[in-house]
XYZ file of C-alpha atoms in Angstrom:
721
model
C 2.811 1.556 32.548
C 4.631 2.067 29.252
C 5.636 -0.566 26.713
C 9.106 -2.085 27.357
C 10.260 -0.586 24.034
C 9.215 2.789 22.597
C 10.613 4.654 19.623
C 10.003 7.673 17.383
C 10.942 7.299 13.694
C 12.104 10.249 11.587
C 12.961 10.838 7.959
C 14.612 14.230 8.253
C 18.060 14.311 9.854
C 18.571 18.050 9.870
C 20.188 18.951 13.237
C 17.173 21.103 14.120
C 14.713 18.265 13.541
C 16.839 15.700 15.385
C 17.161 18.052 18.358
C 13.453 18.722 18.752
C 12.562 15.049 18.315
C 15.093 14.077 20.979
C 13.646 16.645 23.377
C 10.144 15.368 22.679
C 11.241 11.788 23.292
C 12.986 12.598 26.569
C 9.999 14.514 27.848
C 7.739 11.453 27.469
C 10.331 8.788 28.377
C 10.568 7.444 24.828
C 13.934 5.720 24.863
C 14.955 5.544 21.201
C 15.000 7.331 17.846
C 15.105 5.509 14.500
C 16.095 6.952 11.152
C 13.675 5.645 8.561
C 16.210 5.958 5.783
C 15.951 3.832 2.691
C 18.554 2.542 0.279
C 17.680 2.681 -3.375
C 19.818 1.205 -6.116
C 21.489 4.555 -6.748
C 21.643 5.767 -3.142
C 23.430 3.503 -0.661
C 24.551 3.634 2.964
C 27.621 1.518 2.177
C 30.362 1.908 -0.459
C 30.616 -1.362 -2.458
C 33.912 -0.498 -4.193
C 35.515 -3.436 -2.369
C 33.148 -5.661 -4.364
C 34.066 -3.958 -7.614
C 30.900 -1.868 -7.739
C 31.792 1.738 -6.856
C 29.236 4.570 -6.953
C 28.099 5.106 -10.541
C 29.636 8.591 -10.808
C 31.253 11.350 -8.755
C 27.902 12.907 -7.936
C 26.693 9.600 -6.504
C 29.905 9.225 -4.485
C 29.643 12.766 -3.132
C 26.015 12.145 -2.167
C 26.877 8.851 -0.441
C 29.702 10.396 1.579
C 27.550 13.360 2.580
C 24.730 10.959 3.460
C 27.063 8.894 5.658
C 28.230 12.014 7.442
C 24.674 13.184 8.054
C 23.577 9.841 9.515
C 26.722 9.618 11.669
C 26.173 13.129 13.036
C 22.523 12.379 13.788
C 23.398 9.139 15.605
C 25.919 11.021 17.746
C 23.394 13.772 18.438
C 20.799 11.213 19.543
C 23.352 9.424 21.731
C 24.367 12.698 23.377
C 20.824 12.901 24.730
C 21.173 9.458 26.290
C 18.830 7.921 23.703
C 19.365 4.830 21.563
C 19.722 5.234 17.789
C 18.353 2.691 15.302
C 18.534 2.468 11.520
C 15.469 1.365 9.547
C 16.518 -0.364 6.335
C 14.844 -2.479 3.676
C 16.496 -5.894 3.362
C 19.598 -5.716 1.166
C 19.123 -3.637 -1.934
C 21.766 -4.342 -4.534
C 23.618 -1.220 -5.715
C 23.312 -0.003 -9.271
C 25.716 -1.945 -11.496
C 25.932 -5.018 -9.287
C 23.883 -7.334 -11.499
C 25.647 -5.966 -14.590
C 29.039 -6.894 -13.111
C 28.243 -10.308 -11.659
C 25.390 -11.415 -13.886
C 21.822 -12.174 -12.955
C 22.637 -15.819 -12.141
C 24.994 -14.709 -9.341
C 22.004 -13.335 -7.456
C 20.945 -16.805 -6.425
C 19.678 -17.775 -2.993
C 21.904 -20.836 -2.950
C 25.027 -18.820 -3.782
C 27.069 -18.533 -0.578
C 28.711 -15.328 -1.843
C 25.328 -13.577 -1.810
C 25.037 -14.174 1.923
C 28.671 -13.188 2.458
C 27.780 -9.895 0.753
C 24.953 -9.411 3.260
C 27.278 -10.179 6.191
C 29.905 -7.768 4.870
C 27.318 -5.073 4.199
C 25.854 -5.344 7.716
C 29.296 -5.174 9.345
C 30.200 -2.138 7.245
C 26.960 -0.454 8.302
C 27.900 -0.653 11.973
C 31.484 0.451 11.216
C 30.142 3.549 9.500
C 27.681 4.326 12.294
C 29.173 2.957 15.534
C 26.571 4.715 17.707
C 23.817 2.623 16.146
C 22.269 0.262 18.699
C 20.429 -1.841 16.135
C 18.491 -2.030 12.890
C 14.865 -2.426 11.888
C 15.135 -4.775 8.915
C 12.028 -4.329 6.786
C 11.022 -7.287 4.642
C 9.358 -5.681 1.710
C 6.738 -8.121 0.473
C 6.954 -6.292 -2.848
C 8.051 -7.869 -6.113
C 11.000 -5.869 -7.442
C 13.384 -8.306 -9.126
C 17.026 -7.330 -8.893
C 16.506 -5.117 -5.862
C 15.261 -7.254 -2.981
C 16.762 -10.472 -1.657
C 13.325 -11.984 -1.032
C 11.641 -10.688 -4.181
C 10.378 -13.255 -6.617
C 12.326 -13.404 -9.849
C 15.636 -12.367 -8.273
C 17.157 -15.807 -8.724
C 17.093 -19.309 -7.389
C 14.148 -21.485 -6.500
C 14.119 -21.658 -2.720
C 10.681 -21.272 -1.101
C 10.131 -17.814 0.327
C 10.381 -18.974 3.956
C 13.867 -20.373 3.306
C 14.944 -17.073 1.726
C 13.621 -15.232 4.772
C 15.298 -17.669 7.136
C 18.671 -17.353 5.395
C 18.425 -13.559 5.456
C 17.277 -13.422 9.100
C 20.021 -15.771 10.286
C 22.712 -13.970 8.294
C 21.815 -10.527 9.670
C 21.317 -11.756 13.223
C 24.644 -13.596 13.137
C 26.441 -10.293 12.469
C 24.334 -8.366 15.006
C 25.076 -10.970 17.696
C 28.779 -10.844 16.801
C 28.814 -7.047 17.219
C 26.429 -6.953 20.207
C 23.768 -5.108 18.218
C 20.017 -5.592 18.029
C 17.858 -6.458 15.031
C 14.077 -6.195 14.690
C 12.510 -8.012 11.741
C 9.744 -5.816 10.372
C 7.253 -7.256 7.895
C 5.340 -5.521 5.155
C 2.628 -8.161 5.018
C -0.882 -7.777 6.366
C -3.827 -9.749 7.615
C -7.319 -9.256 6.288
C -10.702 -9.396 7.933
C -12.032 -12.915 7.499
C -8.934 -14.270 5.697
C -6.424 -16.144 7.912
C -3.407 -15.347 5.779
C -0.974 -16.463 8.448
C -2.232 -20.032 8.100
C -2.140 -20.280 4.302
C 1.202 -21.453 2.942
C 0.611 -19.631 -0.338
C 0.844 -16.270 1.427
C 3.697 -13.959 2.312
C 2.862 -13.915 6.029
C 2.901 -17.709 6.401
C 6.449 -17.784 5.025
C 7.542 -14.802 7.137
C 6.279 -16.322 10.400
C 7.671 -19.779 9.601
C 11.114 -18.269 9.058
C 10.840 -16.121 12.188
C 9.959 -19.159 14.328
C 13.196 -20.816 13.282
C 15.152 -17.996 14.953
C 13.779 -18.720 18.422
C 11.311 -17.218 20.856
C 13.434 -14.177 21.726
C 13.555 -12.811 18.164
C 11.723 -9.469 17.884
C 9.198 -8.741 15.126
C 7.384 -5.571 14.045
C 4.350 -4.785 11.879
C 2.078 -1.876 11.010
C -0.931 -1.065 13.164
C -3.187 -1.263 10.099
C -3.624 -3.674 7.221
C -2.449 -1.844 4.071
C -0.622 1.506 3.917
C -1.337 3.560 7.016
C -4.719 5.281 6.993
C -6.732 6.424 9.990
C -9.756 4.161 10.609
C -8.317 1.176 8.764
C -9.043 -2.144 10.492
C -6.447 -3.356 12.976
C -3.694 -5.421 11.372
C -4.786 -9.025 11.799
C -1.252 -10.447 11.830
C -0.193 -8.650 15.017
C -2.058 -11.109 17.244
C -0.416 -14.259 15.818
C 2.942 -12.473 15.793
C 2.670 -11.383 19.429
C 1.670 -14.908 20.474
C 4.739 -16.297 18.704
C 7.499 -13.811 19.550
C 8.092 -10.313 21.032
C 6.282 -7.908 18.695
C 6.270 -4.131 18.192
C 3.325 -2.228 16.721
C 4.191 0.582 14.278
C 2.193 3.773 13.663
C 2.447 6.492 11.028
C 1.191 9.626 12.738
C 1.096 11.856 9.634
C -0.671 8.918 7.833
C 0.560 7.800 4.405
C -0.344 9.429 1.081
C -3.422 11.230 2.468
C -3.077 14.276 4.724
C 0.631 13.668 5.713
C 0.719 17.084 7.321
C -0.748 18.976 4.367
C -3.993 19.313 6.280
C -4.770 19.030 10.011
C -5.935 15.479 10.735
C -6.059 14.678 14.481
C -6.669 10.954 15.052
C -6.456 10.747 18.830
C -9.344 8.282 19.187
C -7.813 6.023 16.526
C -4.391 6.032 18.226
C -5.898 5.241 21.622
C -7.919 2.282 20.322
C -4.888 0.765 18.624
C -2.637 1.169 21.660
C -5.258 -0.467 23.886
C -5.620 -3.315 21.388
C -1.830 -3.722 21.126
C -1.534 -4.026 24.897
C -4.418 -6.494 24.979
C -2.783 -8.864 22.468
C 0.606 -8.624 24.184
C 2.716 -6.305 22.015
C 6.031 -5.482 23.704
C 6.792 -2.218 21.926
C 5.261 0.777 20.172
C 6.981 2.684 17.361
C 5.691 5.787 15.565
C 6.766 7.691 12.466
C 6.372 11.383 13.139
C 7.436 12.802 9.786
C 7.162 11.359 6.346
C 8.331 11.823 2.789
C 8.415 9.408 -0.108
C 12.041 10.329 -0.817
C 13.302 8.574 2.294
C 16.857 8.429 1.003
C 17.228 12.194 1.291
C 17.957 14.185 4.402
C 15.539 16.937 3.499
C 12.738 18.762 5.245
C 9.655 16.579 5.437
C 6.010 16.752 6.313
C 6.578 16.564 10.051
C 3.792 16.418 12.590
C 5.899 18.750 14.705
C 5.733 21.411 11.977
C 1.943 21.696 11.951
C -1.177 21.035 13.929
C -1.017 17.287 13.408
C 1.488 17.468 16.287
C -1.453 16.444 18.470
C -1.019 12.907 17.071
C 2.557 12.741 18.403
C 1.452 14.197 21.731
C -1.392 11.670 21.967
C 0.871 8.737 21.098
C 3.485 9.742 23.690
C 0.863 10.268 26.408
C -1.069 7.077 25.637
C 1.924 4.707 25.604
C 2.428 5.763 29.226
C -1.232 6.276 30.210
C -3.402 4.131 27.890
C -6.572 4.861 29.868
C -6.223 8.643 29.553
C -9.540 10.186 28.347
C -9.448 11.595 24.837
C -10.984 14.858 26.068
C -8.104 15.312 28.509
C -5.554 14.854 25.724
C -7.198 17.558 23.607
C -7.465 19.962 26.554
C -3.915 19.391 27.804
C -2.393 19.708 24.343
C -4.342 22.822 23.375
C -3.534 24.565 26.649
C 0.152 23.762 26.291
C 0.374 24.478 22.548
C -1.824 27.582 22.236
C -2.056 28.946 25.771
C -4.901 29.201 28.279
C -6.701 31.974 26.401
C -6.939 30.000 23.177
C -7.431 26.535 24.705
C -11.225 26.380 24.550
C -11.360 27.618 20.949
C -8.572 25.247 19.883
C -10.413 22.252 21.359
C -13.563 23.351 19.531
C -11.619 23.582 16.261
C -10.008 20.163 16.658
C -13.072 18.198 17.742
C -14.597 17.635 14.272
C -11.435 17.524 12.144
C -11.091 13.732 12.389
C -14.608 13.346 10.988
C -13.897 15.958 8.328
C -10.711 14.158 7.294
C -12.479 10.797 6.996
C -15.204 12.376 4.862
C -12.538 14.015 2.704
C -10.244 11.066 2.085
C -12.704 8.156 2.161
C -16.014 7.515 0.431
C -18.881 6.501 2.720
C -16.593 4.390 4.877
C -14.649 2.837 2.011
C -11.326 3.645 0.406
C -12.752 4.002 -3.059
C -9.718 4.895 -5.112
C -6.014 5.084 -4.308
C -5.620 8.033 -6.610
C -5.608 10.934 -6.213
C -3.750 10.654 -2.935
C -0.637 12.668 -3.484
C 1.222 9.459 -4.297
C 3.111 8.827 -7.554
C 1.266 5.594 -8.308
C 1.261 3.972 -11.723
C -2.182 4.942 -13.057
C -2.533 1.768 -15.116
C -2.086 -0.278 -11.950
C -3.879 1.874 -9.407
C -6.610 3.878 -11.099
C -9.162 1.140 -10.499
C -8.209 0.075 -7.023
C -11.452 -0.556 -5.220
C -10.915 -3.581 -3.014
C -13.295 -5.725 -1.032
C -11.088 -5.285 2.045
C -10.985 -1.494 1.768
C -13.629 -0.791 4.369
C -12.013 1.805 6.597
C -14.299 1.796 9.604
C -12.768 0.470 12.813
C -15.934 -1.507 13.652
C -17.665 -3.078 10.683
C -21.436 -2.798 10.410
C -24.078 -3.888 7.874
C -24.128 -0.303 6.577
C -20.393 -0.440 5.852
C -20.890 -3.544 3.751
C -23.877 -1.976 2.015
C -21.789 1.083 1.145
C -18.995 -1.166 -0.024
C -21.337 -2.832 -2.487
C -22.657 0.544 -3.648
C -19.106 1.717 -4.265
C -18.422 -1.366 -6.366
C -21.542 -0.793 -8.472
C -22.231 2.955 -8.406
C -25.396 4.652 -9.646
C -26.638 8.244 -9.744
C -27.756 8.138 -6.107
C -24.305 6.951 -4.967
C -22.638 9.835 -6.809
C -25.030 12.284 -5.119
C -24.049 10.827 -1.735
C -20.336 11.219 -2.487
C -20.853 14.869 -3.411
C -22.925 15.445 -0.261
C -20.268 13.774 1.917
C -17.486 16.017 0.591
C -19.718 19.061 1.084
C -20.272 17.981 4.702
C -16.495 17.843 5.178
C -16.105 21.323 3.714
C -18.822 22.571 6.087
C -16.912 21.137 9.070
C -13.689 22.819 7.922
C -15.536 26.117 7.439
C -17.060 25.783 10.896
C -13.560 25.331 12.333
C -12.404 28.393 10.398
C -15.274 30.416 11.823
C -14.281 29.466 15.378
C -10.670 30.373 14.610
C -11.585 33.750 13.135
C -13.919 34.533 16.030
C -11.085 33.908 18.483
C -8.216 35.383 16.489
C -7.133 37.670 19.318
C -6.539 34.661 21.600
C -4.042 33.006 19.242
C -0.485 34.013 18.534
C -0.306 35.585 15.096
C 1.933 32.826 13.656
C -0.379 30.099 14.986
C -3.460 31.841 13.643
C -1.952 32.243 10.162
C -0.659 28.654 10.034
C -3.898 27.163 11.349
C -5.967 29.191 8.918
C -3.767 28.205 6.002
C -4.062 24.505 6.876
C -7.844 24.662 7.161
C -8.195 26.580 3.894
C -5.992 24.057 2.152
C -8.176 21.259 3.522
C -11.224 22.992 2.020
C -9.548 23.401 -1.364
C -8.351 19.790 -1.357
C -11.789 18.478 -0.416
C -13.483 20.592 -3.098
C -11.119 19.108 -5.656
C -11.582 15.542 -4.423
C -15.362 15.994 -4.618
C -15.275 16.712 -8.346
C -12.700 14.014 -9.047
C -14.474 11.288 -7.081
C -17.812 12.186 -8.687
C -16.110 11.861 -12.089
C -14.499 8.575 -11.045
C -17.789 6.961 -10.031
C -19.622 8.333 -13.055
C -16.937 6.790 -15.280
C -17.158 3.513 -13.352
C -20.929 3.371 -13.880
C -20.397 4.100 -17.592
C -17.706 1.401 -17.751
C -20.091 -1.167 -16.303
C -23.379 -0.155 -17.958
C -22.530 1.783 -21.107
C -25.142 4.471 -20.373
C -24.512 7.840 -22.043
C -25.774 9.787 -19.024
C -22.864 8.559 -16.891
C -20.338 9.337 -19.628
C -21.660 12.897 -19.881
C -21.638 13.295 -16.106
C -18.022 12.114 -15.869
C -16.965 14.603 -18.539
C -18.803 17.428 -16.780
C -17.150 16.716 -13.410
C -13.700 16.456 -15.009
C -14.260 19.768 -16.772
C -14.794 21.382 -13.368
C -11.917 19.518 -11.725
C -9.262 20.358 -14.322
C -8.888 24.112 -13.643
C -9.294 23.501 -9.904
C -6.342 21.107 -9.992
C -4.188 23.613 -11.851
C -5.039 26.316 -9.313
C -4.317 23.985 -6.391
C -0.952 22.922 -7.830
C 0.088 26.527 -8.437
C -0.871 27.623 -4.929
C 0.258 24.718 -2.764
C 2.698 22.339 -4.453
C 5.601 24.733 -3.982
C 5.142 24.375 -0.216
C 6.171 20.713 -0.271
C 9.709 19.539 0.214
C 11.248 19.101 -3.257
C 11.464 15.496 -4.361
C 14.949 14.575 -5.646
C 13.570 11.936 -8.005
C 12.047 13.885 -10.878
C 10.008 10.878 -11.963
C 8.463 10.509 -8.522
C 7.068 13.940 -7.821
C 5.058 13.800 -4.656
C 2.816 16.833 -4.705
C -0.951 16.399 -4.485
C -1.664 19.005 -7.174
C 0.639 17.419 -9.736
C -0.671 13.959 -9.000
C -4.335 14.826 -9.177
C -3.663 16.490 -12.521
C -2.077 13.218 -13.625
C -5.066 11.288 -12.273
C -7.457 13.518 -14.204
C -5.516 12.888 -17.419
C -5.573 9.135 -16.770
C -9.282 9.160 -16.044
C -9.912 11.096 -19.246
C -8.004 8.403 -21.154
C -10.005 5.675 -19.414
C -13.160 7.518 -20.380
C -12.073 7.620 -24.020
C -11.203 3.914 -23.976
C -14.552 3.066 -22.417
C -16.354 5.190 -24.977
C -14.566 3.296 -27.758
C -15.482 -0.032 -26.133
C -19.191 0.762 -26.168
C -19.230 2.628 -29.503
C -19.837 -0.429 -31.714
C -21.696 -2.535 -29.195
C -24.613 -2.525 -26.821
C -24.667 -3.646 -23.221
C -25.631 -7.268 -22.735
C -27.031 -8.631 -19.475
C -24.731 -10.731 -17.330
C -26.367 -14.097 -16.667
C -26.123 -14.847 -12.937
C -25.638 -18.363 -11.660
C -28.412 -19.162 -9.228
C -26.277 -21.488 -7.118
C -23.382 -19.137 -6.235
C -23.766 -15.472 -5.302
C -21.668 -13.253 -7.565
C -21.054 -16.007 -10.134
C -22.060 -15.798 -13.810
C -22.788 -18.259 -16.590
C -20.890 -18.041 -19.882
C -22.445 -20.279 -22.534
C -21.899 -21.161 -26.182
C -24.000 -23.951 -27.627
C -24.085 -26.792 -25.101
C -20.876 -25.653 -23.370
C -21.557 -23.817 -20.098
C -18.968 -22.220 -17.768
C -19.695 -20.947 -14.257
C -17.337 -18.042 -13.470
C -16.954 -16.561 -9.968
C -14.928 -13.381 -10.604
C -14.819 -12.141 -7.004
C -13.171 -15.417 -5.969
C -11.100 -15.405 -9.189
C -12.355 -18.923 -9.884
C -13.960 -21.048 -12.562
C -16.439 -23.157 -10.617
C -17.622 -25.527 -13.325
C -17.377 -26.440 -17.028
C -20.471 -28.339 -18.127
C -20.783 -30.256 -21.398
C -24.002 -31.087 -23.240
C -24.371 -34.256 -21.165
C -24.329 -32.129 -18.027
C -20.936 -33.494 -16.978
C -18.616 -31.154 -15.078
C -15.094 -31.395 -16.505
C -13.509 -29.841 -13.393
C -12.441 -32.036 -10.502
C -13.127 -29.043 -8.193
C -13.553 -25.259 -8.564
C -10.300 -23.952 -10.014
C -8.430 -20.651 -9.882
C -8.631 -18.729 -13.167
C -4.841 -18.306 -13.246
C -1.956 -19.171 -10.941
C 1.449 -17.472 -11.007
C 4.445 -19.245 -9.492
C 7.818 -17.572 -9.091
C 10.749 -18.654 -6.937
C 8.778 -21.319 -5.099
C 5.893 -19.098 -3.939
C 2.528 -19.478 -5.580
C 0.898 -16.126 -6.194
C -2.494 -17.467 -7.073
C -5.556 -15.641 -8.184
C -6.426 -15.435 -4.511
C -4.302 -12.276 -4.373
C -5.726 -10.919 -7.616
C -9.237 -11.862 -6.545
C -9.003 -9.690 -3.418
C -9.215 -6.641 -5.600
C -12.319 -5.012 -6.977
C -13.726 -6.732 -10.047
C -15.350 -4.809 -12.890
C -17.779 -7.132 -14.643
C -19.433 -6.210 -17.923
C -20.778 -7.795 -21.086
C -21.475 -6.444 -24.562
C -22.988 -7.732 -27.751
C -21.298 -6.749 -31.019
C -23.761 -8.832 -33.059
C -26.633 -11.201 -32.429
C -24.232 -14.114 -32.304
C -21.199 -12.742 -30.414
C -21.212 -11.767 -26.727
C -18.055 -10.616 -24.960
C -17.953 -10.841 -21.161
C -14.948 -9.326 -19.400
C -13.707 -9.100 -15.827
C -11.095 -6.514 -14.858
C -9.366 -7.223 -11.590
C -8.641 -3.954 -9.855
C -5.132 -2.687 -9.233
C -3.517 -6.004 -10.164
C -3.865 -5.214 -13.860
C -5.434 -8.590 -14.684
C -8.205 -9.048 -17.243
C -10.081 -12.217 -18.152
C -12.322 -12.031 -21.211
C -14.764 -14.650 -22.560
C -15.881 -14.259 -26.196
C -18.792 -16.540 -27.005
C -19.371 -16.886 -30.774
C -22.619 -18.782 -31.286
C -22.219 -18.877 -35.072
C -18.783 -20.515 -34.869
C -19.685 -22.525 -31.737
C -16.448 -21.374 -30.079
C -15.575 -19.840 -26.744
C -12.340 -17.890 -26.574
C -10.831 -17.206 -23.153
C -8.204 -14.459 -22.944
C -6.138 -13.886 -19.786
C -4.168 -10.633 -19.731
C -1.684 -9.937 -16.953
C -0.089 -6.499 -16.939
C 2.054 -6.783 -13.792
C 3.442 -10.311 -13.992
C 6.887 -10.624 -12.304
C 9.834 -11.601 -14.471
C 10.565 -15.311 -14.495
C 6.974 -16.247 -13.773
C 5.383 -19.566 -14.544
C 1.683 -19.333 -15.362
C -0.838 -22.144 -15.094
C -4.549 -22.203 -15.908
C -5.640 -24.979 -13.505
C -9.138 -25.276 -14.986
C -7.587 -25.904 -18.408
C -5.372 -28.629 -16.943
C -8.567 -30.373 -15.788
C -10.125 -30.049 -19.249
C -6.984 -31.419 -20.911
C -7.143 -34.401 -18.595
C -10.828 -35.191 -19.042
C -11.734 -34.008 -22.566
C -8.656 -32.694 -24.462
C -10.491 -32.463 -27.821
C -12.467 -29.531 -26.389
C -9.278 -27.393 -26.604
C -8.935 -26.139 -30.179
C -5.975 -23.774 -29.790
C -3.644 -22.134 -27.233
C -1.593 -18.987 -27.874
C 1.215 -18.853 -27.125
C 1.736 -22.624 -27.225
C 1.956 -24.283 -23.837
C 5.448 -24.778 -22.371
C 4.701 -27.934 -20.397
C 6.001 -31.221 -21.742
C 3.118 -32.930 -19.991
C 0.097 -33.172 -22.256
C -2.354 -32.533 -19.417
C -0.637 -29.458 -17.923
C -1.749 -25.988 -18.984
C 1.541 -24.300 -18.091
C 3.381 -21.415 -19.758
C 6.888 -20.086 -19.161
C 8.805 -17.413 -21.012
C 9.721 -13.732 -21.161
C 6.347 -12.482 -22.480
C 3.217 -13.915 -20.926
C 1.176 -10.718 -20.979
C -1.703 -12.503 -22.736
C -2.710 -16.143 -22.970
C -5.557 -17.133 -25.264
C -7.433 -20.445 -25.279
C -10.123 -21.477 -27.756
C -12.719 -24.061 -26.675
C -15.284 -25.749 -28.897
C -17.622 -28.730 -28.674
């Protein structure tokens, strides 16, 4: 028995793509098609001239009108097949020039005109596309001030759940008025062992609180996995609480995100089956799947579609399994290969496919962990994402002690770990070559076009894996050098990068031209270009690390015997117990042995728009811990917190009897308020210990360590007994 609601999501609205997707849907009784379009500040569904904010120029107007026509034609084409058409949109994104015209203070959650704008915009959307049955309203969870209604720093001080509730009620009011449907999709996730849905300082707590206010019949939707969609990621922990609360749809991305996305064959039939079975078990009422994908979602261009390559098996598996969840995986492979390649080629095709899931996992992951978000083919900010190891980035479906052991090895690599990474990538290449051998041995059984396309995809997978092998070896060698300062790791990193550089250039020249062109020049989305960028960034990191160690020698980190993963920072009789993985300062002891903290305190807390974004979020990320001695009397201990761009440095000067604490935050949202809770405790119990604060504290309360202002990139505190 199928789910009550099923849907295929597309990015490309070319008539040819819409037609084949509709035929696919009808064949498997999928009842709806959704356009996963996105509105950016420059590219909008709706013309806001009525609000005094017309398209920025004639080119933008021409694009908008063409875009409207394309969406309208696609909705009519879908409807002609007797299928329902939905639009996937991200909240309300303000058009370019809106804030300039009305002022930043107008974008305030308590401004009734803001919500009238949302009502007007939603009505206009359905006027433009009358065949649209409903919308998937995606709540971003990202902090992009000036673009998202619920983003921190946009304006106003309502708690996040009240912003969500206002937005949900406003959109649903219009949908009810026009007899349309709305599904509230969230971008938040659950994590293994962390009940985010029950913690009021988290995105998901606010989302679910707001959703409850809309009543039991309000429909929700969330990804099948925790972060961005990757095969083998743990099941999204928020789906269970959501499905218990209200009707909930599970969402898949069948080309994956960032990795593979149709560049290379990556069948994940077993993964899809397990998630569908789990979704049915927890009571999900619908299943939705993206079947093509491109970062430039605002363009109606050709995309990496599963239906264009041999990742089509993922779409076939999804459509079969939503109707027959108990269907054996072997039957899916056999049925698909017979239908797709013919009886003569079926046996060989099954043999080719059977190990490609394993090969893909060995290619894109490192010993069961997602070691580094670059290079992935994604235009990620290297300063934010180069060091992106995270404690929750185990990608096995079922955790085991070995997964955790590998996770720890990835966080603290050595020569043996690097050897294992190289061996793993070589194993993937061997599996791809084995598949190629089967293909070549059975060439006469395949249609010529299928043989050429299949061979090209497998060869590209080999070339991509070869390149990732050298890059990941360089990455881990650099990471070991960063942590330990040993010359051997620096030399190894340079050697691997020297091999990777020409390989990346060759890959880019051969393959990048095959991708759909990205309209945003600053967001190129080709793997070759991006791995070249990653190599350049890693080379810069290597130079910076070399400079760090050039005038110093590695100093041992002093572990705290009472708390695993915690370290002691001491100067004279002053002793701090720092737990970097928890992003906490556990104790501050004076010479009398008195602890100045009332309880373990977060290293830094960020509060914007009523939602506390504490170090809990920063602390989830991988922490690089290292210490160096620049003289006999000065030891610098620093902790770098993964992709959040946060650094906390302790400089203990025994000669001066001072301890300087520097907190650097590279990605702090605009309008943030920063507090160092541990310092607030010290100011309350022994204020004379605090010698200096830069910049000066903003709080009018003597015992509050609070800062506000436009530039809080670094806060420095000097302590001395």
